[in-house]
mmCIF file of C-alpha atoms in Angstrom:
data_model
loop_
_atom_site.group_PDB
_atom_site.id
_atom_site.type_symbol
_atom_site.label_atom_id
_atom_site.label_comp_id
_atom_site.label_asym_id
_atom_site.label_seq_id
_atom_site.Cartn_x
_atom_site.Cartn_y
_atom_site.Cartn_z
ATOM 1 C CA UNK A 1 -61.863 -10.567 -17.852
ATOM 2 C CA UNK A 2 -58.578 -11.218 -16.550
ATOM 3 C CA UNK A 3 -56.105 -13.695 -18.458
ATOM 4 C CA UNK A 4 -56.907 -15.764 -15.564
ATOM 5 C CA UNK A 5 -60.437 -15.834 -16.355
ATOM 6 C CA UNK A 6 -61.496 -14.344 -13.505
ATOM 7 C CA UNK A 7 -64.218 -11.524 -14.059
ATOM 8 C CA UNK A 8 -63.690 -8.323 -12.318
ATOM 9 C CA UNK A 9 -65.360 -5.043 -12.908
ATOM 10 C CA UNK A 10 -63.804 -2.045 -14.754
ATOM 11 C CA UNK A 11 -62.252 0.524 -12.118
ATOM 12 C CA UNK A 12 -60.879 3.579 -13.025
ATOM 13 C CA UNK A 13 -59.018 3.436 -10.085
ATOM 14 C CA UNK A 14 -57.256 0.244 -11.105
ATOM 15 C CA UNK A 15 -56.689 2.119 -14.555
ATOM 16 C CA UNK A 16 -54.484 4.784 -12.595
ATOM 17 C CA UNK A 17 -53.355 3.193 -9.963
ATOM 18 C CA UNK A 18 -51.516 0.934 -13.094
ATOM 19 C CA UNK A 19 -50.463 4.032 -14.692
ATOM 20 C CA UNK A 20 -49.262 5.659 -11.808
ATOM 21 C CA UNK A 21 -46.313 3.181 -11.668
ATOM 22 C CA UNK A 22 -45.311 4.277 -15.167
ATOM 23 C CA UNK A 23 -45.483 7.964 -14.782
ATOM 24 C CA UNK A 24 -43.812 8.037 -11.110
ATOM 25 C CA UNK A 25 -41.335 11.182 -11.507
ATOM 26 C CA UNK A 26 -42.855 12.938 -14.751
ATOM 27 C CA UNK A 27 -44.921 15.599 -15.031
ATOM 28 C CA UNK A 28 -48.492 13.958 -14.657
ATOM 29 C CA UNK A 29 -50.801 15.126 -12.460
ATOM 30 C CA UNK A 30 -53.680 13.523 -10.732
ATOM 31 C CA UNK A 31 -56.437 15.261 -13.132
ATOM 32 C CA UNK A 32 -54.044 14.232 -16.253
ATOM 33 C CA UNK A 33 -54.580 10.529 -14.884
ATOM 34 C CA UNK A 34 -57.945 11.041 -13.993
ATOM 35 C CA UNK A 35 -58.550 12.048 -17.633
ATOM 36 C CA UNK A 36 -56.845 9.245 -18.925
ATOM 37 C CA UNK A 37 -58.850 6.582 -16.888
ATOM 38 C CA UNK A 38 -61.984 8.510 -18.346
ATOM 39 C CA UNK A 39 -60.801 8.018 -21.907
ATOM 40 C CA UNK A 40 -60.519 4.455 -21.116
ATOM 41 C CA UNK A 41 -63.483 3.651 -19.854
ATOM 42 C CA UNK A 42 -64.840 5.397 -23.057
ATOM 43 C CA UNK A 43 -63.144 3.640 -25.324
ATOM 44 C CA UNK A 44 -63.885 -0.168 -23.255
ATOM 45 C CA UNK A 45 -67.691 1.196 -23.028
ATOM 46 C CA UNK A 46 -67.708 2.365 -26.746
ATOM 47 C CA UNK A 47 -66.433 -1.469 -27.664
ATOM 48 C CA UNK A 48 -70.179 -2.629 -26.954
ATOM 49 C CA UNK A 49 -68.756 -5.685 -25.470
ATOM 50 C CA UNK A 50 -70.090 -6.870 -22.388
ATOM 51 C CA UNK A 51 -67.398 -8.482 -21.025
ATOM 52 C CA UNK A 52 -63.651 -7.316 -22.166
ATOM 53 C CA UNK A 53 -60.670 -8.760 -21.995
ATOM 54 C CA UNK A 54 -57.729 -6.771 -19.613
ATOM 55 C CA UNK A 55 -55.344 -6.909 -22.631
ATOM 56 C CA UNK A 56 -58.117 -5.070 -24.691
ATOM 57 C CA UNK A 57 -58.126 -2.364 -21.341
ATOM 58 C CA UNK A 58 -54.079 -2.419 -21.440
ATOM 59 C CA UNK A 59 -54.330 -1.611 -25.369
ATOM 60 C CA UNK A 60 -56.553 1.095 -24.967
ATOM 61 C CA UNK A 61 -54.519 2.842 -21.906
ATOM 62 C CA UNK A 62 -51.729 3.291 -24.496
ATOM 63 C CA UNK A 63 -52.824 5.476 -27.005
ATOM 64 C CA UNK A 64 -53.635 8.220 -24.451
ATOM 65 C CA UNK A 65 -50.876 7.456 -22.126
ATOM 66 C CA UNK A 66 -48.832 8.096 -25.353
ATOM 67 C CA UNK A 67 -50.342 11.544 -25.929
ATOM 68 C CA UNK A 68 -49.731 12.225 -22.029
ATOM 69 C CA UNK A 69 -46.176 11.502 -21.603
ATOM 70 C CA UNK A 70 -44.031 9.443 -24.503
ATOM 71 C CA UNK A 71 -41.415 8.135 -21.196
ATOM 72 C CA UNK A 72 -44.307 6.823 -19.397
ATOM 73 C CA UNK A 73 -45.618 5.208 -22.178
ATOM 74 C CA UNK A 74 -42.645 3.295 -23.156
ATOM 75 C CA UNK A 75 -42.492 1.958 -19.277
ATOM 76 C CA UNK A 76 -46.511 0.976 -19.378
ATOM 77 C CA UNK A 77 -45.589 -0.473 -22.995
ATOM 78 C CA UNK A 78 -42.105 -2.513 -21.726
ATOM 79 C CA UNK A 79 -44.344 -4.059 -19.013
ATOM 80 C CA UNK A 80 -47.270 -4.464 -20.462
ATOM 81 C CA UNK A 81 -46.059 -5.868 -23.875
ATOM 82 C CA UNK A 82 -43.154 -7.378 -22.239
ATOM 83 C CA UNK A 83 -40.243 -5.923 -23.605
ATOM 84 C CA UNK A 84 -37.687 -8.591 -23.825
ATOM 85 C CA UNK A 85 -34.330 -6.581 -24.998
ATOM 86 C CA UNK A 86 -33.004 -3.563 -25.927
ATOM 87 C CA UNK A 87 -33.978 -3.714 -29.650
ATOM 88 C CA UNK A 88 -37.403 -3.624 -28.117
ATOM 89 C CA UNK A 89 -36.954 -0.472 -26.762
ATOM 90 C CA UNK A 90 -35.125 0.955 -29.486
ATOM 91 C CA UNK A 91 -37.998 -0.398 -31.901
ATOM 92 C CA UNK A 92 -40.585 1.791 -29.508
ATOM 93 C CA UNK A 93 -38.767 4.785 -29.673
ATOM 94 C CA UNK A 94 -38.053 4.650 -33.507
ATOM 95 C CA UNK A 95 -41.824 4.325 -34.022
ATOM 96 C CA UNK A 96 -42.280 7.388 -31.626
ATOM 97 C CA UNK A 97 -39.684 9.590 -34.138
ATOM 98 C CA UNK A 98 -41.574 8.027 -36.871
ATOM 99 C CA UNK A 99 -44.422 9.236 -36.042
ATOM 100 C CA UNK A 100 -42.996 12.628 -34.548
ATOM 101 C CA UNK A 101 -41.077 13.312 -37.405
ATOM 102 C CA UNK A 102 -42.830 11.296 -40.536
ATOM 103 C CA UNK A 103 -39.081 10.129 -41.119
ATOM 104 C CA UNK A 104 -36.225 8.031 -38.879
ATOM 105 C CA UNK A 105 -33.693 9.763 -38.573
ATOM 106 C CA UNK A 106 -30.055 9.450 -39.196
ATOM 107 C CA UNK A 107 -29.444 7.679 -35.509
ATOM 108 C CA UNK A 108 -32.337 5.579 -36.191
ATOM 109 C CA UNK A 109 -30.867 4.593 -39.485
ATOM 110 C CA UNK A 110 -27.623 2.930 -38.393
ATOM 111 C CA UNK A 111 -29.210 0.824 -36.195
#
């Protein structure tokens, strides 16, 4: 369900043709979006839900995306959760050290 209301049904393709757009220019291939789109669906179909919202779909293309490529994750995730400044940003990358790293560093710390 779109956050118009409007019901559409899943696509795959609509999955990468989104995610295209973030990973124009990095080292994703076809099959690594292709694989992707599958874990989505999986992860939508594994909800039980009959009927899901699209911000559900866009929450559930970001945990992969994020395994596939951390650049084209943070342009999905400054669309799609509407980054508003550069603190944004810099919050989404410190959580990506974080979690690289189990520590922010000392860059991260005079911020």
């Amino acid at each position: 369900m779109k956050r118009n209301g409007v019901l559409e049904p899943f696509s795959r393709e609509k999955i990468i043709s989104g995610v295209r757009k973030a990973c124009q220019g990095r080292p994703v291939t076809d099959g690594d979006l292709a694989i992707l789109a599958q874990k989505v669906e999986e992860t939508v179909r594994a909800s039980g839900a009959s009927q899901v919202d699209a911000n559900e779909i866009g929450l559930a293309i970001l945990a992969p995306l994020r395994e596939l490529d951390e650049v084209a994750y943070l342009r999905f995730a400054s669309v799609y959760q509407a980054f508003e400044s550069l603190e944004d940003f810099e919050d989404a990358i410190g959580q990506l050290r974080v979690d690289h790293h189990g520590t922010v560093d000392a860059a991260d710390e005079r911020a």
